[in-house]
Tab-separated table of C-alpha atoms in Angstrom:
chain	number	residue	atom	x	y	z
G	1	MET	CA	68.583	168.429	-50.340
G	2	ILE	CA	71.050	165.004	-47.752
G	3	ASN	CA	72.827	168.141	-46.469
G	4	THR	CA	69.811	170.450	-45.407
G	5	VAL	CA	68.024	167.530	-44.562
G	6	PHE	CA	70.646	165.350	-42.039
G	7	GLN	CA	71.345	169.475	-40.933
G	8	SER	CA	67.333	169.477	-40.177
G	9	ARG	CA	67.510	167.457	-37.409
G	10	LEU	CA	71.131	168.010	-35.621
G	11	TYR	CA	69.417	171.534	-35.182
G	12	ARG	CA	65.639	169.630	-34.307
G	13	ALA	CA	67.920	168.008	-31.542
G	14	ILE	CA	69.694	170.434	-29.938
G	15	THR	CA	67.069	172.756	-30.029
G	16	TYR	CA	64.763	170.038	-28.125
G	17	SER	CA	67.970	169.433	-25.844
G	18	VAL	CA	68.753	173.131	-24.857
G	19	LEU	CA	64.290	172.882	-24.373
G	20	ILE	CA	64.628	169.796	-22.105
G	21	VAL	CA	66.968	171.358	-19.617
G	22	SER	CA	65.040	174.576	-19.669
G	23	LEU	CA	62.170	173.404	-18.539
G	24	GLY	CA	63.715	171.061	-15.698
G	25	VAL	CA	65.328	173.582	-14.269
G	26	LEU	CA	61.578	175.838	-14.508
G	27	GLY	CA	60.261	173.242	-13.746
G	28	TYR	CA	62.289	172.571	-9.921
G	29	ILE	CA	62.510	176.641	-9.723
G	30	VAL	CA	58.490	177.452	-10.131
G	31	PHE	CA	56.868	173.742	-8.698
G	32	PHE	CA	59.555	173.004	-5.892
G	33	GLY	CA	61.512	177.138	-4.505
G	34	TYR	CA	64.527	176.033	-5.802
G	35	SER	CA	67.522	178.991	-6.921
G	36	LEU	CA	68.523	178.995	-10.109
G	37	ILE	CA	72.300	177.212	-9.321
G	38	ASP	CA	70.619	174.544	-7.460
G	39	ALA	CA	67.656	173.827	-10.190
G	40	LEU	CA	70.319	172.754	-12.534
G	41	TYR	CA	72.818	170.985	-11.114
G	42	MET	CA	69.597	168.796	-10.330
G	43	THR	CA	68.165	169.293	-13.638
G	44	VAL	CA	71.692	168.438	-15.076
G	45	ILE	CA	72.802	164.949	-13.015
G	46	THR	CA	69.556	164.497	-13.256
G	47	ILE	CA	69.361	164.201	-16.982
G	48	SER	CA	73.119	162.429	-16.969
G	49	THR	CA	71.992	160.329	-14.357
G	50	ILE	CA	75.041	160.308	-12.590
G	51	GLY	CA	72.961	160.368	-9.453
G	52	PHE	CA	74.494	162.521	-7.056
G	53	GLY	CA	72.907	163.591	-4.286
G	54	GLU	CA	69.551	165.680	-4.166
G	55	VAL	CA	69.957	168.680	-3.143
G	56	HIS	CA	67.128	168.918	-0.276
G	57	PRO	CA	64.859	165.532	0.680
G	58	PHE	CA	61.662	164.883	-2.074
G	59	GLY	CA	58.886	164.797	-2.066
G	60	THR	CA	56.616	162.472	-4.148
G	61	GLY	CA	56.174	165.783	-5.671
G	62	GLU	CA	59.684	166.418	-7.114
G	63	LYS	CA	60.238	161.773	-7.517
G	64	LEU	CA	57.370	161.648	-10.124
G	65	PHE	CA	58.595	165.475	-11.785
G	66	THR	CA	62.426	163.666	-11.560
G	67	ILE	CA	61.088	160.655	-13.124
G	68	GLY	CA	59.062	162.740	-16.209
G	69	LEU	CA	62.614	164.505	-17.244
G	70	ILE	CA	64.640	161.245	-16.915
G	71	ILE	CA	62.017	159.603	-19.283
G	72	SER	CA	61.513	162.599	-21.381
G	73	SER	CA	65.842	163.134	-21.670
G	74	LEU	CA	66.183	160.130	-22.766
G	75	PHE	CA	63.769	160.226	-26.015
G	76	ILE	CA	65.408	163.233	-26.454
G	77	PHE	CA	69.059	162.420	-25.984
G	78	GLY	CA	68.686	159.378	-27.863
G	79	TYR	CA	67.909	160.858	-30.002
G	80	ALA	CA	70.432	164.153	-30.084
G	81	VAL	CA	73.380	160.984	-30.042
G	82	SER	CA	71.065	158.992	-33.262
G	83	SER	CA	71.357	162.677	-35.702
G	84	PHE	CA	74.728	163.498	-34.400
G	85	SER	CA	76.326	159.996	-35.324
G	86	GLU	CA	74.111	159.892	-38.470
G	87	TYR	CA	75.594	163.900	-38.958
G	88	LEU	CA	78.978	162.486	-39.171
G	89	ILE	CA	79.065	159.306	-40.630
G	90	SER	CA	76.883	161.000	-43.723
G	91	GLY	CA	80.288	162.866	-43.480
G	92	GLN	CA	78.529	165.876	-43.590
G	93	PHE	CA	80.458	166.715	-40.256
G	94	PHE	CA	83.649	166.868	-42.213
G	95	TYR	CA	81.837	168.625	-45.190
G	96	GLN	CA	80.744	171.926	-42.985
G	97	LEU	CA	83.755	172.261	-41.772
G	98	LYS	CA	85.549	172.702	-45.307
G	99	VAL	CA	82.745	174.610	-46.514
G	100	LYS	CA	83.242	177.076	-43.692
G	101	LYS	CA	87.339	176.878	-44.075
G	102	VAL	CA	87.134	177.467	-47.594
G	103	GLN	CA	84.836	180.611	-47.273
G	104	LYS	CA	87.615	182.093	-45.238
G	105	GLN	CA	90.056	182.161	-48.222
G	106	ILE	CA	87.586	183.525	-50.205
G	107	GLU	CA	86.748	186.147	-47.667
G	108	GLN	CA	91.086	186.929	-47.984
G	109	LEU	CA	90.723	187.305	-51.599
G	110	GLN	CA	90.770	190.995	-53.216
G	111	GLY	CA	90.439	191.360	-57.206
G	112	HIS	CA	88.591	187.771	-57.851
G	113	THR	CA	86.197	187.129	-59.958
G	114	ILE	CA	83.200	185.022	-59.633
G	115	VAL	CA	81.789	182.702	-62.062
G	116	CYS	CA	78.710	182.228	-61.940
G	117	GLY	CA	77.783	177.938	-63.250
G	118	TYR	CA	79.719	175.071	-64.447
G	119	GLY	CA	78.614	174.578	-67.576
G	120	ARG	CA	79.681	173.820	-70.851
G	121	ASN	CA	80.877	177.965	-71.210
G	122	GLY	CA	81.518	178.143	-67.558
G	123	ARG	CA	84.282	175.075	-66.948
G	124	GLN	CA	86.210	177.478	-70.377
G	125	ALA	CA	86.318	180.422	-68.330
G	126	ILE	CA	87.730	179.160	-65.432
G	127	SER	CA	89.667	177.137	-67.744
G	128	LYS	CA	91.307	180.120	-69.073
G	129	LEU	CA	90.973	181.765	-65.628
G	130	LYS	CA	93.358	179.708	-64.540
G	131	SER	CA	96.287	179.193	-66.550
G	132	TYR	CA	97.082	183.099	-65.665
G	133	LYS	CA	96.707	182.354	-62.794
G	134	LYS	CA	94.023	184.335	-61.828
G	135	GLN	CA	92.246	183.721	-58.368
G	136	VAL	CA	88.913	182.141	-59.168
G	137	VAL	CA	85.047	182.120	-57.022
G	138	VAL	CA	82.740	178.847	-59.098
G	139	VAL	CA	78.441	180.309	-57.577
G	140	GLU	CA	77.108	176.463	-58.366
G	141	LYS	CA	73.308	175.713	-56.991
G	142	PHE	CA	74.651	171.188	-57.649
G	143	GLU	CA	76.203	169.459	-55.163
G	144	GLY	CA	77.893	166.984	-56.917
G	145	ILE	CA	79.362	169.237	-59.327
G	146	VAL	CA	80.460	171.604	-55.723
G	147	LYS	CA	81.970	168.673	-54.400
G	148	GLN	CA	84.192	167.832	-58.106
G	149	LEU	CA	85.576	171.292	-57.784
G	150	ASP	CA	86.403	170.983	-54.040
G	151	GLU	CA	87.905	167.885	-54.923
G	152	LYS	CA	90.264	169.529	-57.867
G	153	GLY	CA	91.008	172.785	-54.711
G	154	VAL	CA	88.601	175.481	-56.926
G	155	LEU	CA	87.452	177.834	-54.980
G	156	THR	CA	83.515	177.047	-54.695
G	157	ILE	CA	80.091	178.571	-53.168
G	158	GLU	CA	77.068	176.569	-53.608
G	159	GLY	CA	74.132	178.362	-53.782
G	160	ASP	CA	71.791	179.794	-56.009
G	161	ALA	CA	73.684	182.881	-57.598
G	162	THR	CA	70.247	185.480	-57.958
G	163	LEU	CA	70.479	185.821	-54.677
G	164	ASP	CA	71.960	188.443	-52.587
G	165	GLU	CA	73.401	186.369	-49.814
G	166	THR	CA	74.929	183.682	-52.036
G	167	LEU	CA	76.938	186.695	-53.637
G	168	LEU	CA	77.691	188.420	-50.489
G	169	ARG	CA	79.406	184.738	-49.814
G	170	ALA	CA	81.527	184.764	-53.179
G	171	GLY	CA	83.389	188.099	-51.755
G	172	ILE	CA	81.471	190.439	-54.193
G	173	MET	CA	82.310	193.372	-52.822
G	174	ASN	CA	86.213	192.800	-53.025
G	175	ALA	CA	85.952	191.738	-57.017
G	176	LYS	CA	87.324	192.680	-59.743
G	177	ASN	CA	85.126	190.387	-61.858
G	178	LEU	CA	82.443	188.362	-62.097
G	179	ILE	CA	81.547	186.579	-65.529
G	180	THR	CA	78.271	184.748	-65.745
G	181	ALA	CA	76.982	181.785	-67.132
G	182	LEU	CA	74.083	180.412	-66.437
G	183	PRO	CA	71.492	178.377	-69.127
G	184	SER	CA	69.210	180.809	-68.705
G	185	ASP	CA	68.629	184.041	-69.878
G	186	ALA	CA	65.882	185.468	-66.778
G	187	ASP	CA	69.115	184.000	-64.777
G	188	ASN	CA	71.887	185.409	-65.363
G	189	LEU	CA	69.600	189.272	-65.968
G	190	PHE	CA	69.086	188.556	-62.022
G	191	VAL	CA	72.101	187.330	-61.230
G	192	VAL	CA	73.947	190.912	-63.216
G	193	LEU	CA	70.925	193.020	-61.423
G	194	THR	CA	72.227	191.724	-58.365
G	195	ALA	CA	75.634	192.340	-58.872
G	196	LYS	CA	75.749	195.495	-60.162
G	197	GLN	CA	73.955	196.655	-57.541
G	198	LEU	CA	76.053	195.250	-54.197
G	199	ASN	CA	80.158	196.196	-56.326
G	200	LYS	CA	79.148	199.084	-59.283
G	201	ASP	CA	82.373	198.677	-59.845
G	202	CYS	CA	82.472	195.357	-60.258
G	203	LYS	CA	83.073	194.063	-64.579
G	204	ILE	CA	80.332	191.724	-65.367
G	205	ILE	CA	80.240	189.122	-68.960
G	206	SER	CA	77.414	187.601	-69.682
G	207	ARG	CA	76.363	184.740	-71.863
G	208	ALA	CA	73.218	185.282	-73.816
G	209	SER	CA	71.651	182.465	-75.061
G	210	LYS	CA	68.775	185.316	-77.146
G	211	GLU	CA	69.487	188.360	-79.312
G	212	THR	CA	66.410	189.933	-77.065
G	213	SER	CA	68.599	189.290	-73.895
G	214	TYR	CA	71.847	191.710	-75.654
G	215	SER	CA	69.852	194.660	-75.158
G	216	LYS	CA	67.884	193.862	-71.337
G	217	LEU	CA	71.819	192.575	-70.334
G	218	LYS	CA	73.352	196.085	-71.214
G	219	ILE	CA	70.893	197.895	-69.774
G	220	ALA	CA	71.189	195.618	-66.523
G	221	GLY	CA	74.887	196.108	-66.278
G	222	ALA	CA	76.688	194.124	-68.514
G	223	ASP	CA	79.786	195.361	-69.057
G	224	ASN	CA	79.586	193.042	-72.711
G	225	VAL	CA	77.001	190.051	-73.704
G	226	ILE	CA	78.498	186.889	-75.281
G	227	MET	CA	76.183	185.253	-77.536
G	228	PRO	CA	78.069	181.634	-78.313
G	229	ASP	CA	75.124	180.542	-80.355
G	230	ARG	CA	76.546	183.360	-83.014
G	231	LEU	CA	80.186	183.694	-82.219
G	232	GLY	CA	79.785	180.223	-83.611
G	233	GLY	CA	77.971	180.458	-86.581
G	234	SER	CA	79.916	183.242	-87.405
G	235	HIS	CA	83.492	181.519	-87.179
G	236	MET	CA	82.253	178.491	-89.310
G	237	ALA	CA	81.060	181.200	-92.188
G	238	SER	CA	84.098	183.156	-92.054
G	239	LEU	CA	86.556	179.802	-92.448
G	240	VAL	CA	84.216	179.134	-95.450
G	241	VAL	CA	84.912	182.850	-96.786
G	242	THR	CA	88.376	183.678	-95.057
G	243	PRO	CA	90.270	180.363	-94.475
G	244	ASP	CA	93.874	181.863	-93.745
G	245	VAL	CA	92.655	184.878	-92.249
G	246	ILE	CA	90.481	183.174	-89.381
G	247	GLU	CA	93.410	179.851	-89.203
G	248	PHE	CA	95.850	182.830	-88.299
G	249	VAL	CA	93.854	184.120	-86.334
G	250	ASP	CA	93.204	180.693	-84.393
G	251	ARG	CA	96.914	180.571	-83.522
G	252	LEU	CA	96.652	183.555	-81.695
G	253	THR	CA	96.800	182.064	-78.383
G	254	ILE	CA	95.930	183.026	-75.114
G	255	GLU	CA	96.694	180.098	-73.249
G	256	GLY	CA	99.372	180.351	-70.948
G	257	GLU	CA	103.215	180.696	-70.759
G	258	THR	CA	103.437	178.646	-73.255
G	259	THR	CA	101.715	178.880	-75.725
G	260	ALA	CA	101.073	182.906	-75.742
G	261	ASN	CA	101.143	185.150	-78.514
G	262	LEU	CA	99.070	187.913	-77.633
G	263	GLU	CA	99.151	190.235	-74.239
G	264	GLU	CA	97.501	193.423	-72.554
G	265	VAL	CA	100.477	195.871	-70.639
G	266	ALA	CA	99.288	198.474	-68.879
G	267	ILE	CA	100.499	201.417	-68.612
G	268	ASN	CA	100.686	201.967	-65.168
G	269	ASP	CA	101.988	199.092	-64.584
G	270	LEU	CA	105.235	200.718	-67.431
G	271	PRO	CA	108.484	202.471	-65.654
G	272	GLU	CA	107.487	206.055	-64.637
G	273	LYS	CA	110.001	207.567	-67.589
G	274	TYR	CA	107.982	206.492	-70.185
G	275	LEU	CA	104.447	207.562	-69.003
G	276	ASP	CA	103.235	210.230	-71.798
G	277	LYS	CA	105.738	209.073	-73.810
G	278	THR	CA	105.339	207.239	-76.946
G	279	ILE	CA	105.359	204.496	-78.078
G	280	LEU	CA	108.474	204.288	-80.475
G	281	ASP	CA	110.260	205.414	-76.771
G	282	LEU	CA	109.501	202.190	-75.519
G	283	ASP	CA	110.491	201.060	-78.561
G	284	LEU	CA	108.927	196.821	-76.913
G	285	ARG	CA	110.369	195.335	-80.932
G	286	LYS	CA	114.416	196.437	-80.351
G	287	LYS	CA	112.994	195.639	-76.487
G	288	THR	CA	110.937	192.249	-76.994
G	289	GLY	CA	110.812	191.633	-80.264
G	290	CYS	CA	106.883	192.430	-79.718
G	291	THR	CA	105.767	194.239	-81.734
G	292	VAL	CA	102.220	196.868	-81.082
G	293	ILE	CA	99.241	195.921	-82.939
G	294	GLY	CA	96.230	198.005	-80.797
G	295	TYR	CA	96.349	200.647	-78.222
G	296	ARG	CA	92.775	201.191	-75.648
G	297	THR	CA	92.856	204.765	-74.681
G	298	PRO	CA	91.913	206.620	-70.846
G	299	ASN	CA	88.766	206.146	-72.999
G	300	LYS	CA	87.921	202.771	-74.001
G	301	GLU	CA	88.290	203.689	-77.375
G	302	TYR	CA	90.693	200.913	-79.698
G	303	ILE	CA	93.057	202.642	-82.093
G	304	ILE	CA	93.778	199.328	-84.846
G	305	ASN	CA	98.224	199.226	-85.892
G	306	PRO	CA	98.556	202.129	-84.107
G	307	GLU	CA	100.727	204.551	-85.177
G	308	ALA	CA	104.276	204.954	-83.203
G	309	GLU	CA	103.068	209.359	-81.899
G	310	VAL	CA	101.025	207.869	-80.562
G	311	LYS	CA	101.706	208.648	-76.908
G	312	LEU	CA	101.384	206.735	-73.529
G	313	GLU	CA	98.815	207.211	-71.625
G	314	ALA	CA	98.021	206.382	-66.990
G	315	GLY	CA	94.967	203.863	-67.941
G	316	GLY	CA	95.518	203.188	-70.797
G	317	ASN	CA	96.456	199.230	-72.554
G	318	LEU	CA	98.179	198.242	-75.002
G	319	ILE	CA	98.089	194.720	-76.663
G	320	VAL	CA	101.227	193.812	-77.946
G	321	LEU	CA	101.968	190.845	-80.574
G	322	GLY	CA	104.394	188.287	-80.164
G	323	ARG	CA	106.533	184.768	-80.057
G	324	PRO	CA	105.677	182.447	-76.963
G	325	GLU	CA	109.582	183.132	-76.526
G	326	GLN	CA	109.024	186.877	-76.807
G	327	ILE	CA	106.300	187.550	-74.811
G	328	ASN	CA	107.729	186.269	-71.757
G	329	THR	CA	111.251	188.356	-72.792
G	330	LEU	CA	107.761	190.721	-72.307
G	331	ARG	CA	106.590	190.079	-69.383
G	332	ARG	CA	110.157	189.510	-67.553
G	333	LEU	CA	110.828	192.893	-68.782
G	334	PHE	CA	107.888	195.031	-68.117
């Protein structure tokens, strides 16, 4: 809000300054028959109070017009200097330079992830993405939060995520993924609709707080809809029913290189000699110590604990389990 007020005053001051110069030039041309260059010259030396000699000897009309021009310009340029000084003192000038620098960085990104909303779920998503060194752009409408993220070195766009222009500034056209974690299901629905319209190839993951919102978000184009409250309740109940299983699963983290236990391997990233071969031919267990616990086919069908004879097709993904050191070996080899 403060930023908008300062910008409005600055733009108004610039407009008034251009207007007084234009009126001066037109006045000398229309009322006194000056050429364009002579009129511009007289206007500039009058407004700037430099006081060089007149182009032509002044008559009474020209003197009165020049007096009015001087008085008007003093008030207008005084206002302009005051507005610009406040703009500098408030830090908005340097903040805007920083915003433009961030915008240029975002325009150069390819395949990044946009996170809409820096609430509890948004923070967790960003932390996870950062741990995997993924490129992230945050969209947040509160100026204070935006400045905090800027200080942390997170690329951030200040604005309403439901608007086309905001998502375009966040690089939606080049984004690979979008996570919308806004508190309102209606806002998340608008974000999904807008993002899908701008980039139909972008994978969209949305938060939902109500059961009735789930189907609407899926119809709108969300690839995945997550309901944190339902997951939390289900998790707590599972700790009663199957505590050891849940405790074991909780230890299977994907937090980062030093604590990872699960990893995803794209078949397309493997050496060509393994394409159309089997999991047995890949022999990950012997080479890395990791075990294949899942396979996603090119048609996005999931096979849990796949047989060794399953063929590795282009576009598929392997999901492997291993201790941190084994995962590191896997990453080095593949």
